[in-house]
Amino acid sequence: MSAKRVIEELESKASSVKASELQRFFKTGPGDYAEGDIFIGVMVPQTRAIASVYKDLDLIEIAKLTKSDFHEVRLCGLIILTNQYKKTKDIKVKKRLFDFYIKEVKAGKVNNWDLVDVSAPTIGEYLLHLDDPISLLEKLAKSRSLWQRRVSMIFTFAFLCAGELEPTYKLAEILLEDSHDLMHKAVGWMLREMGKRDPALLRAFLEEHCSVMPRTALRYSIEKLPERERKKWLLTK
């Protein structure tokens, strides 16, 4: 198995028409959040199918994928990495995969919202094994990089799945007034997930922060609340 074969498989599914559509959808134009990202026009189900065939690709070869200029190639590498993380029970292997992921995040290779969202919820599980995960989360949350900030927020999903709600609450407070719409959506999404597990905690967050929350974050966070209550919070804003 090799990165070269993965890329050949992806290229065999490429479509110039879909590439143009994807480049518009993912905002790759001048001044957009993903300026300069390049698509070859492979749909996500096709990418996932190829990733499943190459599920045992080693990290050296995965690195060749995540360093690619092409979005779908990076996505395929991250899906393979994430699937390997899901499969293993070995904490040493988890650490190796997590360390690799963080390195790629900081190198700017996990650089669109779909790349973050396909990987961070799963790989963030490793933070549960650290003595002080909040320090890393806070460091990422204070980064100048939009994608590092989004990773920090989405990482907290793993804590929610483990029944630990405090990291989501804390990171949402740190990132609440972030200027980027993609962060408003990420914060609102994680708050909504927190609210599914503890509606009272979500309400406490809203009581304290509703007046300063970006409207997008507020709308996302209250999606699962009763309609009458949603209207109340929106009127409070």
Coordinates of C-alpha atoms in Angstrom, one line a residue:
M1 CA 0.0 0.0 0.0
S2 CA 1.3 3.5 -0.8
A3 CA 0.1 7.1 -1.0
K4 CA 0.8 7.0 -4.7
R5 CA -1.8 4.3 -5.2
V6 CA -4.3 6.2 -3.1
I7 CA -3.8 9.4 -5.2
E8 CA -4.1 7.4 -8.4
E9 CA -7.4 6.0 -7.2
L10 CA -8.7 9.4 -6.2
E11 CA -7.6 10.9 -9.6
S12 CA -9.6 8.1 -11.4
K13 CA -12.7 9.5 -9.7
A14 CA -12.0 13.2 -10.4
S15 CA -14.4 15.5 -12.2
S16 CA -13.6 19.0 -13.4
V17 CA -17.2 20.0 -13.1
K18 CA -17.5 18.8 -9.5
A19 CA -14.1 20.4 -8.7
S20 CA -15.5 23.8 -9.8
E21 CA -18.6 23.3 -7.7
L22 CA -16.6 22.3 -4.6
Q23 CA -14.2 25.2 -4.9
R24 CA -17.2 27.6 -4.9
F25 CA -18.9 25.7 -2.0
F26 CA -15.7 25.6 0.2
K27 CA -14.9 29.3 -0.4
T28 CA -11.5 29.0 -2.1
G29 CA -11.6 32.4 -3.9
P30 CA -9.4 35.5 -3.1
G31 CA -10.1 36.7 0.5
D32 CA -12.2 33.6 1.4
Y33 CA -11.5 31.4 4.4
A34 CA -10.0 28.6 2.1
E35 CA -8.3 30.8 -0.4
G36 CA -6.1 28.8 -2.7
D37 CA -7.4 25.3 -1.7
I38 CA -7.5 23.1 -4.8
F39 CA -10.1 20.4 -5.5
I40 CA -10.0 17.6 -8.1
G41 CA -13.7 16.8 -7.9
V42 CA -14.1 13.6 -5.8
M43 CA -17.2 13.2 -3.7
V44 CA -16.9 12.3 0.0
P45 CA -18.5 8.8 -0.4
Q46 CA -15.9 7.9 -3.0
T47 CA -13.1 9.2 -0.9
R48 CA -14.3 7.2 2.1
A49 CA -14.5 4.1 0.0
I50 CA -10.9 4.5 -1.1
A51 CA -9.8 5.2 2.4
S52 CA -11.4 2.0 3.6
V53 CA -9.4 0.0 1.0
Y54 CA -6.1 1.6 2.3
K55 CA -7.1 1.5 6.0
D56 CA -3.7 0.0 7.0
L57 CA -1.6 2.7 5.3
D58 CA 1.4 3.6 7.6
L59 CA 2.0 7.1 8.9
I60 CA 4.8 7.8 6.5
E61 CA 2.4 7.3 3.6
I62 CA -0.5 9.0 5.3
A63 CA 1.8 12.0 5.7
K64 CA 2.3 12.1 2.0
L65 CA -1.5 12.4 1.7
T66 CA -2.0 15.1 4.3
K67 CA 0.7 17.2 2.8
S68 CA -0.9 17.2 -0.6
D69 CA -2.0 20.4 -2.3
F70 CA -5.3 18.7 -3.2
H71 CA -8.2 18.9 -0.7
E72 CA -9.6 15.4 -1.4
V73 CA -6.1 13.8 -0.9
R74 CA -5.7 15.5 2.5
L75 CA -9.3 14.4 3.4
C76 CA -8.5 10.8 2.4
G77 CA -5.4 10.8 4.6
L78 CA -7.3 12.2 7.6
I79 CA -10.1 9.6 7.1
I80 CA -7.6 6.8 7.1
L81 CA -5.9 8.3 10.2
T82 CA -9.2 8.7 12.0
N83 CA -10.3 5.2 11.2
Q84 CA -7.0 3.8 12.5
Y85 CA -7.6 5.8 15.8
K86 CA -11.1 4.4 16.1
K87 CA -9.9 0.8 15.6
T88 CA -7.0 0.8 18.0
K89 CA -7.2 0.1 21.8
D90 CA -3.4 0.6 22.3
I91 CA -2.7 3.9 24.1
K92 CA 0.8 4.1 22.6
V93 CA -0.7 3.8 19.1
K94 CA -3.3 6.4 20.0
K95 CA -0.6 8.8 21.2
R96 CA 1.4 8.3 18.0
L97 CA -1.7 9.1 15.9
F98 CA -2.7 12.0 18.0
D99 CA 0.8 13.5 17.9
F100 CA 0.9 13.2 14.2
Y101 CA -2.5 14.9 13.9
I102 CA -1.5 17.8 16.1
K103 CA 1.7 18.2 14.0
E104 CA -0.4 18.4 10.8
V105 CA -2.9 20.8 12.4
K106 CA -0.1 23.2 13.4
A107 CA 1.5 22.8 10.0
G108 CA -1.7 24.1 8.4
K109 CA -2.7 20.8 6.6
V110 CA -6.0 20.5 8.4
N111 CA -7.2 23.6 6.8
N112 CA -10.9 23.6 6.1
W113 CA -14.0 23.0 8.2
D114 CA -14.8 19.5 6.7
L115 CA -11.2 18.4 7.4
V116 CA -11.5 19.5 11.0
D117 CA -14.9 18.0 11.5
V118 CA -14.1 14.6 10.0
S119 CA -11.1 14.1 12.3
A120 CA -11.2 16.2 15.5
P121 CA -14.2 14.6 17.2
T122 CA -12.6 11.2 17.1
I123 CA -8.9 12.0 17.6
G124 CA -9.8 14.4 20.4
E125 CA -10.5 11.3 22.5
Y126 CA -6.8 11.1 23.3
L127 CA -7.1 14.3 25.4
L128 CA -9.1 12.2 27.9
H129 CA -5.8 10.4 28.7
L130 CA -3.9 13.6 29.5
D131 CA -3.4 15.0 33.0
D132 CA -4.0 18.6 31.8
P133 CA -5.9 18.6 28.5
I134 CA -7.3 22.1 29.1
S135 CA -3.8 23.7 28.6
L136 CA -3.6 22.3 25.1
L137 CA -7.2 23.2 24.3
E138 CA -6.6 26.8 25.5
K139 CA -3.4 27.1 23.5
L140 CA -5.2 26.0 20.3
A141 CA -8.2 28.2 21.1
K142 CA -6.0 31.3 21.3
S143 CA -4.2 30.6 18.1
R144 CA -4.3 33.1 15.2
S145 CA -5.2 30.2 13.0
L146 CA -8.9 29.8 12.4
W147 CA -8.4 26.0 11.9
Q148 CA -6.5 25.5 15.2
R149 CA -9.3 27.4 17.0
R150 CA -12.0 25.2 15.3
V151 CA -10.0 22.1 16.2
S152 CA -9.9 23.2 19.9
M153 CA -13.7 23.6 20.0
I154 CA -14.5 20.4 18.1
F155 CA -12.0 18.4 20.3
T156 CA -14.4 18.9 23.2
F157 CA -16.9 16.6 21.5
A158 CA -14.9 13.7 22.8
F159 CA -15.3 15.0 26.3
L160 CA -19.1 15.3 25.8
C161 CA -19.2 11.7 24.7
A162 CA -17.4 10.7 27.9
G163 CA -19.8 12.6 30.0
E164 CA -17.4 15.5 30.8
L165 CA -19.1 18.8 30.0
E166 CA -16.8 21.3 31.5
P167 CA -14.3 21.5 28.7
T168 CA -17.0 22.5 26.2
Y169 CA -18.4 25.1 28.5
K170 CA -14.9 26.6 29.1
L171 CA -13.8 26.6 25.4
A172 CA -17.2 28.1 24.4
E173 CA -16.5 31.0 26.8
I174 CA -13.0 31.5 25.4
L175 CA -14.2 31.4 21.8
L176 CA -17.6 33.1 22.2
E177 CA -16.6 36.4 20.7
D178 CA -14.4 35.0 17.9
S179 CA -15.0 37.1 14.8
H180 CA -15.3 34.3 12.3
D181 CA -18.6 32.8 11.3
L182 CA -17.1 29.3 11.1
M183 CA -16.3 29.6 14.8
H184 CA -19.8 30.9 15.7
K185 CA -21.1 27.7 14.1
A186 CA -18.6 25.5 15.9
V187 CA -19.3 27.0 19.3
G188 CA -23.0 26.8 18.8
W189 CA -22.8 23.2 17.6
M190 CA -20.8 22.0 20.6
L191 CA -23.1 24.0 23.0
R192 CA -26.1 22.2 21.4
E193 CA -24.4 18.9 22.0
M194 CA -23.7 19.9 25.6
G195 CA -27.4 20.8 25.9
K196 CA -28.5 17.4 24.7
R197 CA -26.7 15.9 27.7
D198 CA -27.5 18.6 30.2
P199 CA -30.2 21.1 29.2
A200 CA -29.8 23.0 32.5
L201 CA -26.2 23.6 31.9
L202 CA -26.9 25.0 28.4
R203 CA -29.6 27.3 30.0
A204 CA -27.1 28.4 32.6
F205 CA -24.6 29.3 29.8
L206 CA -27.3 31.2 27.9
E207 CA -28.4 33.1 31.0
E208 CA -24.8 34.3 31.4
H209 CA -23.8 34.9 27.8
C210 CA -26.8 35.2 25.6
S211 CA -26.6 39.0 25.3
V212 CA -23.1 38.8 23.8
M213 CA -23.4 35.6 21.7
P214 CA -23.2 36.0 17.9
R215 CA -26.6 35.2 16.6
T216 CA -25.4 32.2 14.5
A217 CA -23.9 30.6 17.7
L218 CA -27.1 31.3 19.6
R219 CA -29.3 29.7 16.8
Y220 CA -27.1 26.6 16.6
S221 CA -27.0 26.2 20.4
I222 CA -30.8 26.3 20.9
E223 CA -31.8 24.1 18.0
K224 CA -32.9 21.2 20.2
L225 CA -34.8 23.3 22.8
P226 CA -38.6 23.6 22.6
E227 CA -39.8 26.1 20.0
R228 CA -41.3 28.5 22.6
E229 CA -38.0 28.6 24.5
R230 CA -36.0 29.1 21.3
K231 CA -38.1 32.2 20.5
K232 CA -37.5 33.5 24.0
W233 CA -33.8 33.3 23.7
L234 CA -33.8 34.9 20.3
L235 CA -35.8 37.8 21.6
T236 CA -33.4 38.2 24.5
K237 CA -30.5 38.6 22.1

